[in-house]
Short mmCIF file of C-alpha atoms in Angstrom, two decimals:
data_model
loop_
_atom_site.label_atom_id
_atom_site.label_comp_id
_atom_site.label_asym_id
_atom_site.label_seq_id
_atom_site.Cartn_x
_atom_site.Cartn_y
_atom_site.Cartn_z
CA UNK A 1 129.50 -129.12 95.39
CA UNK A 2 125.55 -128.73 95.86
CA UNK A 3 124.47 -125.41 94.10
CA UNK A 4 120.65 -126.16 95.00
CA UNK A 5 120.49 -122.83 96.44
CA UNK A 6 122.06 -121.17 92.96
CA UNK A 7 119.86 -122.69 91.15
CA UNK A 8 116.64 -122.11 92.84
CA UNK A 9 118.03 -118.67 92.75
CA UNK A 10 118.51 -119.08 88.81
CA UNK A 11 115.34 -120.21 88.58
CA UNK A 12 113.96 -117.26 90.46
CA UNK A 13 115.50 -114.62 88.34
CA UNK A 14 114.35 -116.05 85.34
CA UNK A 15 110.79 -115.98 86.56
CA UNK A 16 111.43 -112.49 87.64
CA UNK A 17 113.16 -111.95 84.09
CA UNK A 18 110.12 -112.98 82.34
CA UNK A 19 107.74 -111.36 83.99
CA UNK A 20 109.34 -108.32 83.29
CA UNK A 21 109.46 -109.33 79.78
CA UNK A 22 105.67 -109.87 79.51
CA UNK A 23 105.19 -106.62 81.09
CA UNK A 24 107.15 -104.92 78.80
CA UNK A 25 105.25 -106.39 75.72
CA UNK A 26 102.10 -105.69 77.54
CA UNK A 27 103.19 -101.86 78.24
CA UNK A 28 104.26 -101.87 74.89
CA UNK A 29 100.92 -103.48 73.38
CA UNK A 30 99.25 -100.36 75.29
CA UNK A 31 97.20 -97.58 73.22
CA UNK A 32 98.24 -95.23 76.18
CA UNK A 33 101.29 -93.69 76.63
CA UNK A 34 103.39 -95.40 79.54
CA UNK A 35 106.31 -93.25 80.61
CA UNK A 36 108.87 -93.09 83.74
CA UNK A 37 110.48 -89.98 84.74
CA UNK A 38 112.82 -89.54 87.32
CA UNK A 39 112.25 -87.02 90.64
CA UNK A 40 113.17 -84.14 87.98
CA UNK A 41 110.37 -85.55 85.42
CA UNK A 42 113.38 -85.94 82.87
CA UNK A 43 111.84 -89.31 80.86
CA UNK A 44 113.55 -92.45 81.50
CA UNK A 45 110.90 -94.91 80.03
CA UNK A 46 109.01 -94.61 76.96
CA UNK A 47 106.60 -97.09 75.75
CA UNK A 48 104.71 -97.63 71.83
CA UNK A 49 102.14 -96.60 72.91
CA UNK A 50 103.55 -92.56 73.57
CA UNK A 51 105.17 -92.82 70.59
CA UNK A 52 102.32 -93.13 68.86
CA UNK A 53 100.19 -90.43 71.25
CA UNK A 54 102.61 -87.93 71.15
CA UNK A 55 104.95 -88.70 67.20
CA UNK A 56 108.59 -88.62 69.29
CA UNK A 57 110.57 -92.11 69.25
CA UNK A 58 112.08 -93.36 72.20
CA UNK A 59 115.30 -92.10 71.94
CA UNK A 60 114.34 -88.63 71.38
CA UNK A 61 112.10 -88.71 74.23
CA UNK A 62 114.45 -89.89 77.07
CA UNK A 63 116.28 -87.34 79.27
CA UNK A 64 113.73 -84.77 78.25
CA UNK A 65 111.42 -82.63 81.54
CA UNK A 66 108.13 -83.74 81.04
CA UNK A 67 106.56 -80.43 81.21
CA UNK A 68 108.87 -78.91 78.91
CA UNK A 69 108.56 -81.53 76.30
CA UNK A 70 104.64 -81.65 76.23
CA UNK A 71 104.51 -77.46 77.11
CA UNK A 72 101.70 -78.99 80.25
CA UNK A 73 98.88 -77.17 80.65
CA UNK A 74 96.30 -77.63 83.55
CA UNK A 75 93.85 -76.00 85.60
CA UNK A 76 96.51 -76.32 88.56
CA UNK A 77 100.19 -75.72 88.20
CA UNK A 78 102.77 -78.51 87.92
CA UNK A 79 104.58 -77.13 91.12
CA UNK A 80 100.70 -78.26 92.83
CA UNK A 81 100.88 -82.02 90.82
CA UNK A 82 104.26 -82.71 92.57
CA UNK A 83 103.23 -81.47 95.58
CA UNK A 84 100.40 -83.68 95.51
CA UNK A 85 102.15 -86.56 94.49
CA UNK A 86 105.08 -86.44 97.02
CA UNK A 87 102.31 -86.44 99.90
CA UNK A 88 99.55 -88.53 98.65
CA UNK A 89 101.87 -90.92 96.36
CA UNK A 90 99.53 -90.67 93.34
CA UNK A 91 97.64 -87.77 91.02
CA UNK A 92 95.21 -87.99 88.91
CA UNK A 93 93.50 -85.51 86.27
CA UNK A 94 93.28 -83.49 83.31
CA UNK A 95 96.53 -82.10 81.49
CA UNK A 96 96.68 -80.05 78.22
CA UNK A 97 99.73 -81.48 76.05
CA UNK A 98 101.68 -80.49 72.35
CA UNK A 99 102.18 -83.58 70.14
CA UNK A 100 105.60 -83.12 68.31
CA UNK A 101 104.00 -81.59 65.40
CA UNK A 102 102.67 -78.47 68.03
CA UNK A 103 98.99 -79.69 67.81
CA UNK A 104 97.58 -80.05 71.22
CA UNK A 105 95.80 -82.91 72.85
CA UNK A 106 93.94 -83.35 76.15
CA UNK A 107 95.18 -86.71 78.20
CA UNK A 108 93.83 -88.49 81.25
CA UNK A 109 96.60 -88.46 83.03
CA UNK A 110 97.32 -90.64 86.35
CA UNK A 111 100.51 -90.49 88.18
CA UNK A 112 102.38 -92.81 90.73
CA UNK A 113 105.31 -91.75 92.84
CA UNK A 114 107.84 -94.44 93.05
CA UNK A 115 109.58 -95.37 95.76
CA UNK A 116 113.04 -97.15 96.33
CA UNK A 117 112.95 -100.63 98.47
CA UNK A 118 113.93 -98.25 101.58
CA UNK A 119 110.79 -96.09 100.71
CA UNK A 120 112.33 -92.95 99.41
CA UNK A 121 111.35 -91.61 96.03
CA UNK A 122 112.43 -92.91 93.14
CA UNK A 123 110.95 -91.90 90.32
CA UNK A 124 106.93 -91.26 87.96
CA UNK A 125 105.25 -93.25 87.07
CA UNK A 126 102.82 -91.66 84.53
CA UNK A 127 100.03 -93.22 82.19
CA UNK A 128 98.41 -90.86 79.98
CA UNK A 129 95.17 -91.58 77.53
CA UNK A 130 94.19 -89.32 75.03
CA UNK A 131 90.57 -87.65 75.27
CA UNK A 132 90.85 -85.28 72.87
CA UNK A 133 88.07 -86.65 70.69
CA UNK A 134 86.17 -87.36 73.80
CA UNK A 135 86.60 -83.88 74.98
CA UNK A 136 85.60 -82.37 71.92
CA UNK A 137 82.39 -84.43 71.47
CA UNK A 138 81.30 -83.46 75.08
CA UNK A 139 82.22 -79.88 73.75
CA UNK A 140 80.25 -80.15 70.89
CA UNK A 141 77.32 -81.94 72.98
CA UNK A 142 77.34 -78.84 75.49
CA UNK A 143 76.71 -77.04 72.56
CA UNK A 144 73.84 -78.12 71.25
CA UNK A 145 72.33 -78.41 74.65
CA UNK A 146 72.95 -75.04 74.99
CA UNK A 147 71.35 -74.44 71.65
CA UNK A 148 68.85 -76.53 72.24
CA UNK A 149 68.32 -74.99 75.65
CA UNK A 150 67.62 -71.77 73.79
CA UNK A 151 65.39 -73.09 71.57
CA UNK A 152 63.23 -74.49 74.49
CA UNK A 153 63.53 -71.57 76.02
CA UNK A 154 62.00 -69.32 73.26
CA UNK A 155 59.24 -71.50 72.05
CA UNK A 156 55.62 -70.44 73.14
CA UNK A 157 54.89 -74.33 73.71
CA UNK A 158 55.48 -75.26 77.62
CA UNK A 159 58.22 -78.25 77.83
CA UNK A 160 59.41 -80.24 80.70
CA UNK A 161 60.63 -83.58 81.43
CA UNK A 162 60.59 -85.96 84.56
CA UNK A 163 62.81 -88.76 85.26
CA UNK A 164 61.86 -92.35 86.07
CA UNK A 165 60.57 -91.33 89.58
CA UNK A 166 57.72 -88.86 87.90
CA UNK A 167 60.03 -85.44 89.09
CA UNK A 168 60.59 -82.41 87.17
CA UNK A 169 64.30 -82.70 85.84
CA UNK A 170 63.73 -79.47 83.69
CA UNK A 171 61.14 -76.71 82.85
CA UNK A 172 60.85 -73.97 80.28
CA UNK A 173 59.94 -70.60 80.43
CA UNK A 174 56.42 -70.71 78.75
CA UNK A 175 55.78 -74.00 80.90
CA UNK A 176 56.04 -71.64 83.96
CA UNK A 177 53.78 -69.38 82.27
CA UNK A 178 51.34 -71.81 81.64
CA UNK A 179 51.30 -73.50 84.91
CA UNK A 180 51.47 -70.44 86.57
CA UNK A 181 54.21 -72.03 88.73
CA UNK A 182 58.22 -70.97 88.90
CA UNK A 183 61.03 -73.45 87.64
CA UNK A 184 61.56 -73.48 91.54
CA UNK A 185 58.43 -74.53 92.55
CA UNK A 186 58.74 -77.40 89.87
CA UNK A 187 62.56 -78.48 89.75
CA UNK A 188 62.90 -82.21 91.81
CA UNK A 189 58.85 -82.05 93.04
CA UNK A 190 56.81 -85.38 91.93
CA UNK A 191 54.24 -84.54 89.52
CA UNK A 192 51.67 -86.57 91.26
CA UNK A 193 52.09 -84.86 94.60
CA UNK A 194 51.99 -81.69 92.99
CA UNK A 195 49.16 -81.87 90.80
CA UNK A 196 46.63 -84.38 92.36
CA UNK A 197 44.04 -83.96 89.82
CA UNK A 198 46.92 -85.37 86.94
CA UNK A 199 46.74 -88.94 88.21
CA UNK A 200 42.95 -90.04 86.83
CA UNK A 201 42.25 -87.49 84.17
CA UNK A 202 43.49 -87.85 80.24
CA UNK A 203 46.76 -86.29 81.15
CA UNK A 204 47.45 -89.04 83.52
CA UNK A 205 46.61 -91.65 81.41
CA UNK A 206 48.52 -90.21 78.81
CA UNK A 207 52.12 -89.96 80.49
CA UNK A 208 51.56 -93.62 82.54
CA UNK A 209 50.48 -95.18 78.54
CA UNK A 210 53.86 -93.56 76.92
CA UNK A 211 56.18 -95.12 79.81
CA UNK A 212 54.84 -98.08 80.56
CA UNK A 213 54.45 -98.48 76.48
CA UNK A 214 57.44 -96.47 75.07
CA UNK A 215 55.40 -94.60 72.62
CA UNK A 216 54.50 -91.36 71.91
CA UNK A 217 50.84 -90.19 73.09
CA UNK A 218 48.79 -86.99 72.64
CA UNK A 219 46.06 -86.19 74.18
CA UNK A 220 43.85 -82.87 73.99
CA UNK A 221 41.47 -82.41 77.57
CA UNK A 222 40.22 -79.68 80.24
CA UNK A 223 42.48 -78.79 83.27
CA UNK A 224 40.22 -77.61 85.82
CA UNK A 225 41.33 -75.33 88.88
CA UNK A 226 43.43 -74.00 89.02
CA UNK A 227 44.45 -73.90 85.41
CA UNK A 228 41.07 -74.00 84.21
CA UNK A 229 42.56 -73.97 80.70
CA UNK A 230 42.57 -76.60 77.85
CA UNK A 231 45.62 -78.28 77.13
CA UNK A 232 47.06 -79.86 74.23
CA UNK A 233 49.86 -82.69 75.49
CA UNK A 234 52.34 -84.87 73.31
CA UNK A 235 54.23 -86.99 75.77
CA UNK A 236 57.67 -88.74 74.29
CA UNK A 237 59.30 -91.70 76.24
CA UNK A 238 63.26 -91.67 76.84
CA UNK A 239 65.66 -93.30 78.94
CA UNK A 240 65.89 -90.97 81.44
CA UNK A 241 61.93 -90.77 81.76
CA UNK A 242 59.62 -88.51 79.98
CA UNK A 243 59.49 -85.61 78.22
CA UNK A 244 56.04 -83.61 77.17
CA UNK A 245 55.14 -80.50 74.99
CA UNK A 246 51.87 -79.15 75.78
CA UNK A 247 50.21 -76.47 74.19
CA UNK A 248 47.48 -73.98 75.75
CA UNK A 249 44.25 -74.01 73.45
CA UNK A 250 41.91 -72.91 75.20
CA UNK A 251 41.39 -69.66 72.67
CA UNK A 252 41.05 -72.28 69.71
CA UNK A 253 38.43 -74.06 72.08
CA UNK A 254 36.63 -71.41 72.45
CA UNK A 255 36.88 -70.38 69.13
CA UNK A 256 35.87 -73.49 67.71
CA UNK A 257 32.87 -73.40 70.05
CA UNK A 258 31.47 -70.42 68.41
CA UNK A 259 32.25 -71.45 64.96
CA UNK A 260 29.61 -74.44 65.68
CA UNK A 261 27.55 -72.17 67.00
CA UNK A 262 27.90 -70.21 64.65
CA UNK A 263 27.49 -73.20 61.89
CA UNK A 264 24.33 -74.38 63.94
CA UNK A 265 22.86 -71.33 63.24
CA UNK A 266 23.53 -71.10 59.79
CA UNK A 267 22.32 -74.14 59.52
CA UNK A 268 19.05 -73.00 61.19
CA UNK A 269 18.94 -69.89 59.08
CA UNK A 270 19.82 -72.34 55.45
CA UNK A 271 16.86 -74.41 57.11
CA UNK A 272 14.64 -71.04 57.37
CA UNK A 273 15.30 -70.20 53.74
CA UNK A 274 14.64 -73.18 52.36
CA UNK A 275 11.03 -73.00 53.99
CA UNK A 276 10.60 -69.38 53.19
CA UNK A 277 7.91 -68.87 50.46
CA UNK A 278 9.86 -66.09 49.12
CA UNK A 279 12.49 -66.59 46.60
CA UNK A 280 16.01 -65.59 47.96
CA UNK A 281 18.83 -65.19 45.44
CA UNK A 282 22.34 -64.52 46.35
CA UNK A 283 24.48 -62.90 43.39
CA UNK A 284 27.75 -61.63 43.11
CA UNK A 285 28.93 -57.55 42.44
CA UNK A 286 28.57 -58.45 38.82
CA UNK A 287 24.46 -60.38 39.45
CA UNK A 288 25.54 -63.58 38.53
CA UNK A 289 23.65 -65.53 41.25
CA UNK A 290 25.46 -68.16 42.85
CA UNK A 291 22.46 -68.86 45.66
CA UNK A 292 18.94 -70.22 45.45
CA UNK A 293 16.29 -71.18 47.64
CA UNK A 294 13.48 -73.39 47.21
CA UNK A 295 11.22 -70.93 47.31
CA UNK A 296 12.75 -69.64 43.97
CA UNK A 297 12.53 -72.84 42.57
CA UNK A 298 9.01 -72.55 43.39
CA UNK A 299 8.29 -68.82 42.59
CA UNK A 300 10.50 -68.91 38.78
CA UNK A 301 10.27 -72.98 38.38
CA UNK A 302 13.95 -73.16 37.49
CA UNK A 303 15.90 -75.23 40.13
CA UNK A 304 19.26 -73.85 41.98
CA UNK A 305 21.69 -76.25 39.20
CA UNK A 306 19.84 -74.38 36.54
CA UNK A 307 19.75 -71.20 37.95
CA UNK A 308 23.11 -70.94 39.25
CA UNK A 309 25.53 -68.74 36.50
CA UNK A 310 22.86 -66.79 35.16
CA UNK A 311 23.06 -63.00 35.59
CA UNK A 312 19.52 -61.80 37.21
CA UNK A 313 18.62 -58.78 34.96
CA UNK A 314 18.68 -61.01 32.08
CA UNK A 315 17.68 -64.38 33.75
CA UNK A 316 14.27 -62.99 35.01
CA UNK A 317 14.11 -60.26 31.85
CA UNK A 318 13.84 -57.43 34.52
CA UNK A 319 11.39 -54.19 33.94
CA UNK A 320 10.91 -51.28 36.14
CA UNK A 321 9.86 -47.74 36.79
CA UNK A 322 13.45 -47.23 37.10
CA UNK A 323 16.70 -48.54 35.42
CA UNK A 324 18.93 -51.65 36.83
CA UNK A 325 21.70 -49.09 36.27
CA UNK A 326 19.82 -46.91 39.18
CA UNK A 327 19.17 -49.97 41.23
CA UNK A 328 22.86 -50.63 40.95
CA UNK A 329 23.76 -47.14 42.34
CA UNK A 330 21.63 -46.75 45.04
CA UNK A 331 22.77 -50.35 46.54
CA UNK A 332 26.02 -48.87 46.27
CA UNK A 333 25.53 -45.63 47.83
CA UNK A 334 22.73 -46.56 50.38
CA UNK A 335 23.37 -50.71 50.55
CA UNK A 336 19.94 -51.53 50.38
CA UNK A 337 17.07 -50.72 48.14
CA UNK A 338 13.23 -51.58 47.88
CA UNK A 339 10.94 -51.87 45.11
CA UNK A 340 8.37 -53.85 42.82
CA UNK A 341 10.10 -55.31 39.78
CA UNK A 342 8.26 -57.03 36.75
CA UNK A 343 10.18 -60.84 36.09
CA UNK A 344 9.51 -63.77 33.75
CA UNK A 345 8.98 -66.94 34.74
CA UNK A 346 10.23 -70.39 33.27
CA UNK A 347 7.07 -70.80 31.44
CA UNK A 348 7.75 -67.42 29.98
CA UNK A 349 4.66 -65.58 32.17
CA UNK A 350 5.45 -62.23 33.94
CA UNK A 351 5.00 -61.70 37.23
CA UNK A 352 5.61 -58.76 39.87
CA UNK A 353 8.00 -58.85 43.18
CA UNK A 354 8.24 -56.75 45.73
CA UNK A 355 11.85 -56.69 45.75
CA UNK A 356 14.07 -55.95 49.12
CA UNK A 357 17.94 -56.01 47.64
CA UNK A 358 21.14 -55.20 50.07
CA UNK A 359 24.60 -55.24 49.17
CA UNK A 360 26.65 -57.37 51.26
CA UNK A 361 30.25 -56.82 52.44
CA UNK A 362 33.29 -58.82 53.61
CA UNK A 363 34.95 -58.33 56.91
CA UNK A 364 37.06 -55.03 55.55
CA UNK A 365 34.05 -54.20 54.26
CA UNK A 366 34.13 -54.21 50.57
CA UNK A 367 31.31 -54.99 48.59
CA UNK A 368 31.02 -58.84 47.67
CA UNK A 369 27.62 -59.33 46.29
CA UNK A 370 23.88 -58.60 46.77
CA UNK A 371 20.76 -60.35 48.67
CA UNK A 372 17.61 -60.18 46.60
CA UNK A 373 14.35 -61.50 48.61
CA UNK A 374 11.57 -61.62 45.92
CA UNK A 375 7.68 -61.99 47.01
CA UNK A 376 5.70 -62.69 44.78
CA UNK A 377 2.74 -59.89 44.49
CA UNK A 378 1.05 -60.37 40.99
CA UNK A 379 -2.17 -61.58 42.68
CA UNK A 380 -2.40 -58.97 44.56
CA UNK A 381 -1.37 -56.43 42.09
CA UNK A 382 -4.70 -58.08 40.22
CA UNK A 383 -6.94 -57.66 43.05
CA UNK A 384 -5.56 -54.07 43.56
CA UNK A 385 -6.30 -53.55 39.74
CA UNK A 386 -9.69 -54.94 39.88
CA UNK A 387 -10.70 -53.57 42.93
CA UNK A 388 -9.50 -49.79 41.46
CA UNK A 389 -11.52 -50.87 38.17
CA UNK A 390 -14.50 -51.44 40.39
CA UNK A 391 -14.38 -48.17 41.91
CA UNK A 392 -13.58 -46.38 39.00
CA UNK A 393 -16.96 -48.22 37.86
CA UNK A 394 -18.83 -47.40 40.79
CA UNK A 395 -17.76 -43.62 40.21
CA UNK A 396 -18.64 -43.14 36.41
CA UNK A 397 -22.25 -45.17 37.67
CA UNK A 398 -22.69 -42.75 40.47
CA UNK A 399 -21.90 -39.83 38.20
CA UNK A 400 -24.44 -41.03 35.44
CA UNK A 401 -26.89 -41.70 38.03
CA UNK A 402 -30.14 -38.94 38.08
CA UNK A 403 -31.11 -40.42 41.25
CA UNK A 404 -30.02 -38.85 44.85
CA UNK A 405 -26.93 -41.01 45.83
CA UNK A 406 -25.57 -40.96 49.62
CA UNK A 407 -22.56 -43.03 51.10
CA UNK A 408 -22.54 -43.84 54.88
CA UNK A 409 -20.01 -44.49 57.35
CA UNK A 410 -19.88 -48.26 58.43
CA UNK A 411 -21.35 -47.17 61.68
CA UNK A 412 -23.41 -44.86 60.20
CA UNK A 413 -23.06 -42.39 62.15
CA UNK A 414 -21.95 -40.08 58.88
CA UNK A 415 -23.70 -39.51 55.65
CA UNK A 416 -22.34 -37.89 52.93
CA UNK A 417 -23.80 -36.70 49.62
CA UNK A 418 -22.64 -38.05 46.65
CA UNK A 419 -25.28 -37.40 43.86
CA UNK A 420 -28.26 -35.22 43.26
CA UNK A 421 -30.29 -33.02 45.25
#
């Protein structure tokens, strides 16, 4: 009898056979869950890999409604899913699912319709991954970009960012501020295009040396119109593109600008004192100096390292018509006083200053120390002496005198009896 044909079909069947048995190892070798439902959803198939997703075996699974087993949840109804699948033959989304221990898990679920060798449906096919974890991270990542968000959003520094074509992909509040545009006006425009001055100043330089680099840069330069402002940039590479914190400083600029101004002149004045012929001492409340000119050095002979510590009164051995005590007090009161003060040298002679003292204040205005510019007068106070010795000669002369004595005006046109008759 020839059974060619029975064999070939044999043959045929085993091939089919093992196929089937391949797939079945594969399906069973999956991490997702594989399962096959009838029309009704009640589970016919169940592979490893739902076991393991969802903690039932097999054989509690099977003849169970999907739905009711995993209590589905979804942003559409179930009644929607079928509906979908009986039209389009396949489904594919989010569900919401219950393990067998009531914990819930979110699957990527896709579903196939199957269909009978006459084309009438058969049965589900439904493969299901879990995402939970995935799900959760995204969660989590939402989170801190909504934190982070925040944070951007309450930060007196301007941010934004561009992608890899140079647009704005995002803007803060204080960046609108500062560029006096809207998030509008900036959201998906080329940064180029919108600012044409950005592409050869520092700025420029700056964002094209951190892309083409991947490095940070900073870079502190003038924005003229319409910002007219100084800026303060730290650009930071990324995959998407760039981001950039910038800072306005123009304030500090110009507050920096008139502290060296300010220092210059300083300077200028330090230069001043130092040439000054007069000796000018800066003390504390208390007198202990803690400044010294040159011309001190010159006027006492002790230099600045030697003078510096010393309390003045006692320093110079101070004597006047009136008390330190009173000198003290009236500074106080008035902030200033004026005077002639006898002081020793280093060599140990005395000499007389006219002495111009003010007490100086700090910002709040409390006292903080005292000026003292000494000049130096004692050769004048010995010409005054001499001269009023002279004339007090003169006078006890004319007075002695038997003889007529007249004095005359320098331009003679007055002459006045002084002696005789």
């Amino acid at each position: 009898q020839d059974i060619t044909e029975r064999k070939q079909v044999e043959a045929e069947l085993r091939e089919q056979r093992d196929a089937l048995q391949r797939q079945a190892a594969l399906t069973n070798l999956s991490h997702d869950a594989i399962i096959v439902a009838d029309q009704n959803r009640a589970i016919t198939g169940w592979n490893t890999g739902a076991q393991e997703m969802y903690g039932w075996p097999e054989t509690e699974a099977v003849g169970n409604v999907m739905h009711d087993l995993f209590q589905t949840g979804a942003t559409i109804s179930t009644a929607t899913i079928d509906e979908i699948l009986s039209r389009a033959g396949r489904w594919e989304g989010e569900l919401e699912h219950s393990r067998r221990d009531r914990t819930r898990l979110t699957v990527d679920s896709r579903q196939v319709l199957l269909r009978d060798p006459e084309g009438n449906p058969a049965g589900i096919l439904e493969i299901n991954r879990d995402i939970t974890d995935r799900k959760q991270a995204q969660a989590e990542l939402l989170q801190a970009h909504g934190r982070i968000a925040s944070l951007l959003e309450t930060i007196s520094d301007g941010f934004h960012s561009f992608d890899r074509e140079w647009r704005y992909t995002y803007a803060n509040a204080a960046t609108s501020r500062i560029l006096r545009k809207s998030r509008e006006e900036l959201l998906g425009k080329n940064v180029w295009e919108l600012w044409p001055y950005l592409a050869d100043s520092p700025f420029g330089a700056a964002y094209r040396r951190a892309a083409a680099e991947n490095v940070p840069v900073q870079v502190e330069a003038f924005y003229p119109e319409p910002l007219n402002a100084w800026l303060e940039v730290r650009c930071y590479p990324s995959l998407e593109g760039l981001s950039v914190f910038f800072t306005d400083v123009t304030k500090r600029k110009q507050a920096e600008e008139e502290l060296g101004e300010q220092r210059d002149a300083l300077q200028r004045q330090a230069a001043l004192i130092d040439l000054s012929h007069d000796a000018i001492i800066v003390a504390d409340q208390n007198r202990v100096i803690t400044g010294w000119n040159t011309g001190a050095q010159e006027v006492y002979g002790w230099t600045e390292a030697e003078a510096v510590g010393n309390v003045t009164d006692e320093f110079f051995q101070t004597s006047a018509t009136i008390s330190t005590g009173t000198i003290n007090e009236i500074l106080s009161r008035a902030g200033r006083w004026e005077g002639e003060l006898e002081h020793s040298r280093r060599d140990g002679t005395r000499l007389t200053v006219d002495s111009r003292q003010v007490q100086l204040h700090d910002s709040a205005g409390n006292p903080t120390g005292i000026l003292e510019i000494n000049r130096d007068i004692t050769e004048r106070k010995r010409a005054e002496k001499a001269l009023r010795e002279s004339g007090e000669r003169f006078r006890a002369q004319v007075m002695a005198s038997s003889e007529v004595v007249y004095r005359m005006n320098p331009d003679w046109s007055e002459m006045r009896q002084l002696r005789g008759r």
